[in-house]
Short mmCIF file of C-alpha atoms (C1' of nucleotides) in Angstrom, two decimals:
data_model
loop_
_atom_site.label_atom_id
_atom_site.label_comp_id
_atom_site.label_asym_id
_atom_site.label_seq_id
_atom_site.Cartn_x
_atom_site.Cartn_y
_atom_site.Cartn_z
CA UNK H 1 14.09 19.89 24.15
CA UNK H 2 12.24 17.86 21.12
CA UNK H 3 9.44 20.01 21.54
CA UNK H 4 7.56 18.20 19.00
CA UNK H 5 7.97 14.89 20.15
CA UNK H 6 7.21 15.80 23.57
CA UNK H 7 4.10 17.38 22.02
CA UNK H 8 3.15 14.25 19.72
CA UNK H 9 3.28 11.84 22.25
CA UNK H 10 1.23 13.89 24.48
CA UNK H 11 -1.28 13.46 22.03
CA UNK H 12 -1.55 9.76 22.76
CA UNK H 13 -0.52 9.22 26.08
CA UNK H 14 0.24 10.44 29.53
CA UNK H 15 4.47 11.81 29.94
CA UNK H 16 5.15 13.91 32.97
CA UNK H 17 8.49 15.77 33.51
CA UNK H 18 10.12 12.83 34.49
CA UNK H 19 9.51 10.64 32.26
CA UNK H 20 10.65 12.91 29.69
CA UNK H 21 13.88 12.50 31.09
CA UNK H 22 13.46 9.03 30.70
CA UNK H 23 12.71 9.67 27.81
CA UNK H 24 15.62 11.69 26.37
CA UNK H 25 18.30 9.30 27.62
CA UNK H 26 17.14 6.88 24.78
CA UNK H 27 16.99 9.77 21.85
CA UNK H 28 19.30 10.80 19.96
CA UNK H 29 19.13 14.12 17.89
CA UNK H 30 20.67 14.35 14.14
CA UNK H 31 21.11 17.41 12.40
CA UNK H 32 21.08 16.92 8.32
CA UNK H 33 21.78 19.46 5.65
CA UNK H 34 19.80 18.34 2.06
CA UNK H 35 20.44 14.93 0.74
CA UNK H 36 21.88 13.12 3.80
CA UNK H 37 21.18 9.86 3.93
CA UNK H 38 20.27 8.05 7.43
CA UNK H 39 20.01 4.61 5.63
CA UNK H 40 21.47 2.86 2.83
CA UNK H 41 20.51 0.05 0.68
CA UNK H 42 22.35 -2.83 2.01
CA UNK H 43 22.43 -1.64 5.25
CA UNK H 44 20.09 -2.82 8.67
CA UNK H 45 17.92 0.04 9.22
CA UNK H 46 18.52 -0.03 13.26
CA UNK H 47 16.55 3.01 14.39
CA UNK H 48 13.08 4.44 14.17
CA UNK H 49 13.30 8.50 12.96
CA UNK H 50 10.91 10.86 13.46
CA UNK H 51 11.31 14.35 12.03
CA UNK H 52 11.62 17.45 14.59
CA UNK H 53 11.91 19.54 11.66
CA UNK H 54 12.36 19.16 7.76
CA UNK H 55 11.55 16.59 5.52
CA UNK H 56 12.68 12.33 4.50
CA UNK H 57 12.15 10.41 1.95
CA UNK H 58 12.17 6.58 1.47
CA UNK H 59 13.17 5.05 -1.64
CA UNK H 60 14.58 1.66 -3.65
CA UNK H 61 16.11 1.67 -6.84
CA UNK H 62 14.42 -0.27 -9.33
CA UNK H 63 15.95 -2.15 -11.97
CA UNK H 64 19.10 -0.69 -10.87
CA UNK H 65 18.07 2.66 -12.43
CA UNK H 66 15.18 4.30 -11.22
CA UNK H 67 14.75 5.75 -8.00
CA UNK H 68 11.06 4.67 -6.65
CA UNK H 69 9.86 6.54 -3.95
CA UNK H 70 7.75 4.83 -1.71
CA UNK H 71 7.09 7.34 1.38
CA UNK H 72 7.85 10.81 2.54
CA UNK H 73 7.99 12.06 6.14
CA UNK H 74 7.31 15.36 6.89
CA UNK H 75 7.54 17.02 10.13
CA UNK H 76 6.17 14.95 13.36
CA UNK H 77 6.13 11.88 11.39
CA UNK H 78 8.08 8.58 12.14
CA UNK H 79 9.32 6.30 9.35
CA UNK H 80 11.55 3.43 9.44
CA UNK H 81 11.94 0.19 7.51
CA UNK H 82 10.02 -1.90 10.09
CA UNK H 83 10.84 -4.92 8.23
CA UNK H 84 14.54 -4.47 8.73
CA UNK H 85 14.29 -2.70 11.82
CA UNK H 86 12.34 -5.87 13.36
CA UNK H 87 13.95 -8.70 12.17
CA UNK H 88 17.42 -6.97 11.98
CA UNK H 89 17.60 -7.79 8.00
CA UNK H 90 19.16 -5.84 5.30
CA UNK H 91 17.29 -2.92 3.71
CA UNK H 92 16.06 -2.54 0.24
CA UNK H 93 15.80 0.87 0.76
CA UNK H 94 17.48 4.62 1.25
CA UNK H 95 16.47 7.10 3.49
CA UNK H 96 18.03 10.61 2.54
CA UNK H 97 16.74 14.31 3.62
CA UNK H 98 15.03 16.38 0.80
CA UNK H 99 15.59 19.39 2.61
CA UNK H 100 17.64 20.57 6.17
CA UNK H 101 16.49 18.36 8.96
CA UNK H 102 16.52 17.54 12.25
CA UNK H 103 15.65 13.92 13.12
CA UNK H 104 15.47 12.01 16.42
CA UNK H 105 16.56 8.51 16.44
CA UNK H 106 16.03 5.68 18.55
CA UNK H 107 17.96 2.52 18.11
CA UNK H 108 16.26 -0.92 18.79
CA UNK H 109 18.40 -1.40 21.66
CA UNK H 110 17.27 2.09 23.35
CA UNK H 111 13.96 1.65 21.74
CA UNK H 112 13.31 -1.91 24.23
CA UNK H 113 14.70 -0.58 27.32
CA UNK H 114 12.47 2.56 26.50
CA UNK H 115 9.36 0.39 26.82
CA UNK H 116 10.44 -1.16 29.30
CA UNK H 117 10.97 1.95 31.35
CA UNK H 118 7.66 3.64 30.05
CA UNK H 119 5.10 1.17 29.31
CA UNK H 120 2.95 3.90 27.92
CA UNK H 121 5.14 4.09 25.05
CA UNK H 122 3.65 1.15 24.41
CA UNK H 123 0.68 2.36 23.84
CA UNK H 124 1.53 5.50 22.07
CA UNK H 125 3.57 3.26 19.19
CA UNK H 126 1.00 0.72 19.33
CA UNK H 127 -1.18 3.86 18.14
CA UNK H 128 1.23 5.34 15.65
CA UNK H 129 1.28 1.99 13.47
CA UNK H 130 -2.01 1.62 13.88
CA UNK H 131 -2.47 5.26 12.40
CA UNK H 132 0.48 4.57 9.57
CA UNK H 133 -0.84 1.01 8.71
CA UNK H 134 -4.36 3.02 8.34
CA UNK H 135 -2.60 5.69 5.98
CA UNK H 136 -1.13 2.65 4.26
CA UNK H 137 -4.10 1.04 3.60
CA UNK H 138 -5.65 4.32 2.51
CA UNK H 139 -3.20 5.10 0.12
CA UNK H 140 -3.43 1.63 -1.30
CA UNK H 141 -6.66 1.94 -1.74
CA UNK H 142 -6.54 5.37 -3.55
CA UNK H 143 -4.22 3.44 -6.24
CA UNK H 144 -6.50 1.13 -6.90
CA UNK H 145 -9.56 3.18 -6.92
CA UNK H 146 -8.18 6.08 -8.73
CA UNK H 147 -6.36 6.43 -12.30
CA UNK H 148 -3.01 8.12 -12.42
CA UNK H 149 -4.39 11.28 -13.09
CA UNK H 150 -7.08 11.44 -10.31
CA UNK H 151 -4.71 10.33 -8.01
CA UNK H 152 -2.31 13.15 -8.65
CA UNK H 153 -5.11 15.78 -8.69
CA UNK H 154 -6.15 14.03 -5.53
CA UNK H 155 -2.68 14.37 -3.60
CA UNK H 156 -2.18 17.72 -5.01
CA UNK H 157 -5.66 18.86 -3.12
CA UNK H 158 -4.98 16.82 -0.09
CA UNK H 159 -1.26 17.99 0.77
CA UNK H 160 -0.51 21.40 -1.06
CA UNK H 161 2.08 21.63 1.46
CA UNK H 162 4.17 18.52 -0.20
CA UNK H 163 3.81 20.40 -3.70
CA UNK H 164 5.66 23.53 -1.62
CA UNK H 165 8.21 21.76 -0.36
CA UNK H 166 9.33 18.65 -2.64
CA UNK H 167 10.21 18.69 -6.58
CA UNK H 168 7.62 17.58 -8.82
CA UNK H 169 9.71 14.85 -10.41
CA UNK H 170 9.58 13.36 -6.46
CA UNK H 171 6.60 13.74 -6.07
CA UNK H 172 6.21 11.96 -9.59
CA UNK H 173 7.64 8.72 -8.52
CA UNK H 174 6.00 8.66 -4.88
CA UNK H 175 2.83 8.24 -6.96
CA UNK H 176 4.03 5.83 -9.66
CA UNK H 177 4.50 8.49 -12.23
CA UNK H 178 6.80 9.54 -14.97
CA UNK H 179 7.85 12.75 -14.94
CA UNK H 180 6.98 13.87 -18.70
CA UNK H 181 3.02 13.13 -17.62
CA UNK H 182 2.96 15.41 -14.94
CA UNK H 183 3.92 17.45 -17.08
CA UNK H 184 1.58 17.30 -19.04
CA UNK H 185 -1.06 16.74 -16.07
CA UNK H 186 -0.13 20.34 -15.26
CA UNK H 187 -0.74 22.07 -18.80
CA UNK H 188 -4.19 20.42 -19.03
CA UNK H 189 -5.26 20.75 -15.27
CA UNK H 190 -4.34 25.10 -14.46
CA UNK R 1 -10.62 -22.69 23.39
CA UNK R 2 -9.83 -20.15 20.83
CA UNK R 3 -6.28 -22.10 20.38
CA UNK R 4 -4.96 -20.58 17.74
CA UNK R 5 -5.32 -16.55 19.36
CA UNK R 6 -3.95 -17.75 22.55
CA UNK R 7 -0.84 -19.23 20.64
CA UNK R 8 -0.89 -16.33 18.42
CA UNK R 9 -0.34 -13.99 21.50
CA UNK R 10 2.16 -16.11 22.92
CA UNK R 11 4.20 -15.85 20.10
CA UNK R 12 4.97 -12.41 21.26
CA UNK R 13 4.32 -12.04 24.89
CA UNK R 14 3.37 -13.75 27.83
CA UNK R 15 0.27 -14.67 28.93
CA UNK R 16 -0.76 -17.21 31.89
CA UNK R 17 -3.52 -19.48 32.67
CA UNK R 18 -5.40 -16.35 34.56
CA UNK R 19 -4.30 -13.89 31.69
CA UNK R 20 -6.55 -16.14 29.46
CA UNK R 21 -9.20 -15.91 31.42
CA UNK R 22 -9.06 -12.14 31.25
CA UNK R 23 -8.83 -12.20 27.29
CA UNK R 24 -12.38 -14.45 26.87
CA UNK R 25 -14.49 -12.03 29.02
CA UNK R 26 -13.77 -9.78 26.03
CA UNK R 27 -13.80 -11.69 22.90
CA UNK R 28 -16.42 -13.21 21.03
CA UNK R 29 -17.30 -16.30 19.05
CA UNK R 30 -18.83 -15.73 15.51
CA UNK R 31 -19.30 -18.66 13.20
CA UNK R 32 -20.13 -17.72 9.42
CA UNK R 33 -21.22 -19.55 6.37
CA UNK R 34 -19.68 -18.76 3.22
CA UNK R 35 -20.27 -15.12 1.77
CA UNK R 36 -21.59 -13.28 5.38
CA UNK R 37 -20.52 -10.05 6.11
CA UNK R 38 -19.07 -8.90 8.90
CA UNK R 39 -19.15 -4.90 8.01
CA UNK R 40 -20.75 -3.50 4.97
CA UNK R 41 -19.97 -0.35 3.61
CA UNK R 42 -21.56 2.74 5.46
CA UNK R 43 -21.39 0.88 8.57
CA UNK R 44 -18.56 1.89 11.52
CA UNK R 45 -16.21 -0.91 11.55
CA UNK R 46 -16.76 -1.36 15.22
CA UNK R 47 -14.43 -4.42 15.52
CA UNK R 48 -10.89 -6.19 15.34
CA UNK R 49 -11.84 -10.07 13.66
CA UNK R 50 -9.03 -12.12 14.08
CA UNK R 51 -9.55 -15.14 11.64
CA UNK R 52 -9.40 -18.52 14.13
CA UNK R 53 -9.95 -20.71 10.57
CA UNK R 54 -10.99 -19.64 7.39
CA UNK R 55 -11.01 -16.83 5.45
CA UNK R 56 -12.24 -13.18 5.01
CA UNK R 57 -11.65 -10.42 2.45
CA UNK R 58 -12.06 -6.95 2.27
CA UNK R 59 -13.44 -5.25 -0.57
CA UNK R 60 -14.98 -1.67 -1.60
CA UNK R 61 -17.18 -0.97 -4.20
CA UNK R 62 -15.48 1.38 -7.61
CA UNK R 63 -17.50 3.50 -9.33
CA UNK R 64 -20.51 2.06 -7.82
CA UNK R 65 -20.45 -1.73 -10.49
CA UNK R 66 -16.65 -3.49 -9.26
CA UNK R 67 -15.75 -4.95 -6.02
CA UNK R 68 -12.20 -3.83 -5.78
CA UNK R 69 -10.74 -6.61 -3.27
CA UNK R 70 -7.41 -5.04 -1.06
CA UNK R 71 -7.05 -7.14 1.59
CA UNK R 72 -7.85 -11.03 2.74
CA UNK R 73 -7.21 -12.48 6.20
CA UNK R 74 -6.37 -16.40 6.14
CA UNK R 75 -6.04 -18.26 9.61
CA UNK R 76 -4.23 -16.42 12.18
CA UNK R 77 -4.33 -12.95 10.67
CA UNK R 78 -6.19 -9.97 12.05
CA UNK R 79 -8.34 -7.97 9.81
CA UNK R 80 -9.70 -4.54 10.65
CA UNK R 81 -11.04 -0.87 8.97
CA UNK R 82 -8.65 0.79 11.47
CA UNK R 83 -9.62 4.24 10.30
CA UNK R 84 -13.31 3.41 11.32
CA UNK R 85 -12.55 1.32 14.24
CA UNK R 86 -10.06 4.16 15.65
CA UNK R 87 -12.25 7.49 14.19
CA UNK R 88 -15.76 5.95 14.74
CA UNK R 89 -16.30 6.42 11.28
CA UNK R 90 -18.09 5.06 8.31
CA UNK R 91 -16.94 2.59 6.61
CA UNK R 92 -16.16 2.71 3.11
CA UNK R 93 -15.49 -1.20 3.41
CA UNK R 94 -16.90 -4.55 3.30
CA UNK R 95 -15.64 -7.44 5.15
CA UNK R 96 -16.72 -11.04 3.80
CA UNK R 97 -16.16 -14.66 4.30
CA UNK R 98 -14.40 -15.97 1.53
CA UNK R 99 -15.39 -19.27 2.66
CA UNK R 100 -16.76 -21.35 6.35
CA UNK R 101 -14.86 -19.56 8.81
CA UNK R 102 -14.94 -19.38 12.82
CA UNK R 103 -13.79 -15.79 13.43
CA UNK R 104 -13.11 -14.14 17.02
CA UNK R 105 -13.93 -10.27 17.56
CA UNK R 106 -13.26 -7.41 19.67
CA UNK R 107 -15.18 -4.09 20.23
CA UNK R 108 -13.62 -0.94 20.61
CA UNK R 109 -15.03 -1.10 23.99
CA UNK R 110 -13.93 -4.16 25.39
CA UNK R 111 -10.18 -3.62 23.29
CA UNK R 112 -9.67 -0.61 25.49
CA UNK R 113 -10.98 -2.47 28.82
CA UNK R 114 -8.35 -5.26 27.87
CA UNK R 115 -5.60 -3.20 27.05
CA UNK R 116 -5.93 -1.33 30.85
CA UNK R 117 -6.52 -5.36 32.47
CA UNK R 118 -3.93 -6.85 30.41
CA UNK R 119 -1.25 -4.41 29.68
CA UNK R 120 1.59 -6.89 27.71
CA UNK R 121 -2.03 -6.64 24.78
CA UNK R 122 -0.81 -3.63 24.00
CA UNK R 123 2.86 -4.80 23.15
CA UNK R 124 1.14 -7.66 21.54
CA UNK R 125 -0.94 -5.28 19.26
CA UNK R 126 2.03 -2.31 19.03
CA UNK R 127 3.70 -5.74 17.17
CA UNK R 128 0.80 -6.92 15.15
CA UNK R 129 0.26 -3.30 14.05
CA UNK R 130 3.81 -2.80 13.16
CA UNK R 131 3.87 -6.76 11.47
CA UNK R 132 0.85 -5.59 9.15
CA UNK R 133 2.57 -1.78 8.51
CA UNK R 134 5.83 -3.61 7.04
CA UNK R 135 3.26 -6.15 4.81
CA UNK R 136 1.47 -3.60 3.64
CA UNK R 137 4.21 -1.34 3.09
CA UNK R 138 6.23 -4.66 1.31
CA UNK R 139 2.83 -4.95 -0.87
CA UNK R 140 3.37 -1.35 -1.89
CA UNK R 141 6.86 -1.83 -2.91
CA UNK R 142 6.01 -4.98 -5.08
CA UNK R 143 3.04 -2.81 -6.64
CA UNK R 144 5.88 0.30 -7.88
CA UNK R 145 8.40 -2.23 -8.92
CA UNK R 146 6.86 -5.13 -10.82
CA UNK R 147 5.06 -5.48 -14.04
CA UNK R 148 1.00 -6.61 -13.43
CA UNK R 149 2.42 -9.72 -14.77
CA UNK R 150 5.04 -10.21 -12.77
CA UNK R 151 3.43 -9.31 -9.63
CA UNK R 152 0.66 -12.04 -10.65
CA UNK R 153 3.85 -14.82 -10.57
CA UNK R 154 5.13 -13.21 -7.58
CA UNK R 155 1.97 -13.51 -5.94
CA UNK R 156 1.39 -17.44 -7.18
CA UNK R 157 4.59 -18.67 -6.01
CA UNK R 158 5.14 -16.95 -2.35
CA UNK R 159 1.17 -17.48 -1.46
CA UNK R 160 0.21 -20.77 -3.26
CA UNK R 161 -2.21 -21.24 -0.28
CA UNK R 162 -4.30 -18.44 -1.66
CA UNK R 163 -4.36 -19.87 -5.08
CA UNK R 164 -5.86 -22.81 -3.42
CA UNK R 165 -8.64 -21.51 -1.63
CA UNK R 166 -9.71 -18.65 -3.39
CA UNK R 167 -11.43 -18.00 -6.82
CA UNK R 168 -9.07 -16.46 -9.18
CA UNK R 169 -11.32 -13.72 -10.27
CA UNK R 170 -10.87 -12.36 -6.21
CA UNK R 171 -7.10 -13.12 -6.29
CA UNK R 172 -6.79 -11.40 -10.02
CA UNK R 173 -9.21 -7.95 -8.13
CA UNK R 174 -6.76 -7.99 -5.32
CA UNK R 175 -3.77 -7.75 -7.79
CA UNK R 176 -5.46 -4.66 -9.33
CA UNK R 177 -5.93 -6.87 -13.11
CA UNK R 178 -8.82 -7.95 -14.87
CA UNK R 179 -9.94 -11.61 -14.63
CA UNK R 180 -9.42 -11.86 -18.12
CA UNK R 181 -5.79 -10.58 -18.73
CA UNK R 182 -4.93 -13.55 -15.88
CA UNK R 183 -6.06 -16.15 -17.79
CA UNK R 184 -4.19 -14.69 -20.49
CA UNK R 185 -1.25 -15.20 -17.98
CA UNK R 186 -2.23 -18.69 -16.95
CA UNK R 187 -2.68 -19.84 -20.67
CA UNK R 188 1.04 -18.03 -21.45
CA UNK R 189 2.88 -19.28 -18.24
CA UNK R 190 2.00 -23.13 -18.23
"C1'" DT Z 1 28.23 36.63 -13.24
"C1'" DT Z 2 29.36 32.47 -15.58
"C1'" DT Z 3 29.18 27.73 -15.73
"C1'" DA Z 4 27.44 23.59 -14.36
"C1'" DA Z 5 23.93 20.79 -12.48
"C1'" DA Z 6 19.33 19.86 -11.41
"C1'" DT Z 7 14.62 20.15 -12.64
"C1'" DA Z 8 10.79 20.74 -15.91
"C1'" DT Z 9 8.54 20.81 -20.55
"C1'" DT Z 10 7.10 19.25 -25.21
"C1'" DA Z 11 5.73 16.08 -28.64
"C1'" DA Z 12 5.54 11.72 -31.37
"C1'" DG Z 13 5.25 6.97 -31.35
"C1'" DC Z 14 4.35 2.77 -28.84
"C1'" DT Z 15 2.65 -1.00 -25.59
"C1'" DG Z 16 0.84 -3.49 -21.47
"C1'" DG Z 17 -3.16 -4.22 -19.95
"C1'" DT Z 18 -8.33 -3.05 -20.37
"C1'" DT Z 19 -12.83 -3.40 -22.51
"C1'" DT Z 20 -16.27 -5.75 -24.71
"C1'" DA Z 21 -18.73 -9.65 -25.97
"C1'" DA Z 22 -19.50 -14.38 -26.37
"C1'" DG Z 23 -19.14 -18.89 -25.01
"C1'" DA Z 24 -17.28 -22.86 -22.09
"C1'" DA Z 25 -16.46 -25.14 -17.91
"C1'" DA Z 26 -17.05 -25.92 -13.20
"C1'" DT Z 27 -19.73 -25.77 -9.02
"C1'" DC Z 28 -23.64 -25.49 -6.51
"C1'" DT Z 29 -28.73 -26.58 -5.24
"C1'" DG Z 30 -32.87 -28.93 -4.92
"C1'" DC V 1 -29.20 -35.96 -11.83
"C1'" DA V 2 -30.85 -31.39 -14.30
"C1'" DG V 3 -30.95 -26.62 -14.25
"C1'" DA V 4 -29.10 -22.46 -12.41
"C1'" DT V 5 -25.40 -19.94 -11.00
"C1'" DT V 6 -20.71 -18.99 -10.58
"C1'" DT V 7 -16.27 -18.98 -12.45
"C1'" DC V 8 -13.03 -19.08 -16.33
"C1'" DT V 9 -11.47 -18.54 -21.21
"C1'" DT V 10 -10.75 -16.54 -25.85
"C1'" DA V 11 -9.93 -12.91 -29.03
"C1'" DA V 12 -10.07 -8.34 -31.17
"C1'" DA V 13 -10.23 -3.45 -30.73
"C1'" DC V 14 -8.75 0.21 -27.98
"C1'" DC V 15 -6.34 3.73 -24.86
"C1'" DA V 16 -3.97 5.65 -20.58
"C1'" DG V 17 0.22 6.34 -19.59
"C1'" DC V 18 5.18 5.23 -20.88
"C1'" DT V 19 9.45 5.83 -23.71
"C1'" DT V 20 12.47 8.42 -26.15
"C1'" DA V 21 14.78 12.38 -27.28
"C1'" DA V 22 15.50 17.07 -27.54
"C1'" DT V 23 15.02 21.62 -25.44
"C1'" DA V 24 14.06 24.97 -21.82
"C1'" DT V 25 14.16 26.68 -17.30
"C1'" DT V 26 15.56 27.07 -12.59
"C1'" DT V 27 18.88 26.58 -8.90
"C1'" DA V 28 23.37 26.11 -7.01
"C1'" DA V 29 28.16 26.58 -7.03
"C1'" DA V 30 32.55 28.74 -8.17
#
DNA sequence: TTTAAATATTAAGCTGGTTTAAGAAATCTG
DNA sequence: CAGATTTCTTAAACCAGCTTAATATTTAAA
């Protein structure tokens, strides 16, 4: 059951057979065809996800027209809107499947009582942030460092699999793009 | 002694007379002048700083001439190269005081001996880690959805502390604009 | 298999923000 | 206080990447 969590957190920290049934009590599993949504602008984003299988996106709509895409979760990673999630505020953003997914949830509620019950979860989410806050701050450094079309060339070199799975006018906005010049990043660069 | 850590922690978890005592074995003291490094670039980041009073930025160098400034750390924030610090890694950072500042560190060593002695640290870090995810993740937003010139006014009214104490050619590198187009903005928006 | 919807391409014109270069003002240092 | 250094301003020329608009292609649905 949730092999790949089970697996993930292994990774990190110590979780014997028992305390994955600890663990399961607090975890919920959702299965999503393409283009579900598991959060909504508006909304309080009340759980953390983390992808068994498939694919998420996280997005706001700017100027109340354009969908900006600000992350993507593939399989085994977790993404929430901490913000909301922590201080129990309204989201700015949506969180929809791009593809057939299955995502485990866990709701603040389950997600205290969870530490409480295994304080090494602790330290395996006090090690996940740190690892997404050190993405973040990579990927914020790559925008600033790069120009828009290094930084495309650069993502398409780094994570093939993304350009597999996820239409290039996503893609596009994840990295602050128009459409039209990846386009025509494509004719010049193959 | 180190006041504003201790109250800092306490913010999000307990910590006793004895607790403290723990915590100071492991941290250390380190006064700087104006302008010292704490990590140059090439270096493994082999530290957390938390900033007791003052100020530090981080900065890399672009195409070998600009400093290209992407983080600072006023009083009370932590500032770190987590991919070096976690991977043992070379840096690709530097870390400089802005100004006089009285900054507390902690080596990957003794950060794992106080996590195992003091166990609510790693709550108190799983927090600060997920506190610094959502800012950076907020900064990315703001970057995707405003104008240079309207994340400049953003950026003067909800941190006019910065604008105080730091030159504007570091504030207008840590927007991502030249020094020049922001006193184009100054001249237009006063 | 047809129709509709979603995704991708092409090309011309335009603009927000950079580059370059020079000088002015403020701040340090002895 | 004087000279050196750091920080800030001004203005013109320039360009990476966007906008607009029309068409083409792929995918999904009926």
């Amino acid at each position: 059951m949730y092999p790949n969590l089970i697996q993930h957190i292994r990774k990190y920290v110590e979780l014997d057979e028992n305390d994955v049934l600890v663990l399961i009590k607090y975890i919920k599993l959702v299965s999503l065809k393409k283009k579900e949504f598991l959060l909504k602008e508006g909304q309080v984003c009340r759980s953390l996800y983390f992808v068994e299988k498939g694919c998420l996106r996280m997005f706001f709509i700017n100027d109340k027209t354009v969908e900006q895409i600000t992350q993507f979760a593939l399989d085994n990673w977790w993404m929430s809107d901490y913000f909301s999630f922590m201080d129990n505020k309204p989201s700015d953003y949506y969180i929809q499947t791009v593809e057939k997914s299955e995502v485990l949830t866990i709701d603040v509620f389950s997600f205290e009582e969870l530490l409480k019950e295994l304080p090494q979860m602790e330290r395996y989410f006090r090690i996940i942030m740190q690892r997404a806050l050190a993405a973040s701050q990579l990927k914020v450094k790559y925008m600033y460092e790069l120009t828009k079309e290094e930084f495309y060339m650069h993502f398409c070199t780094s994570f093939p699999e993304f350009i597999q799975r996820i239409p290039q006018y996503m893609i596009a906005s994840y990295l602050g793009l128009t459409p039209e010049y990846v386009s025509e990043l494509r004719k010049k660069n193959f």
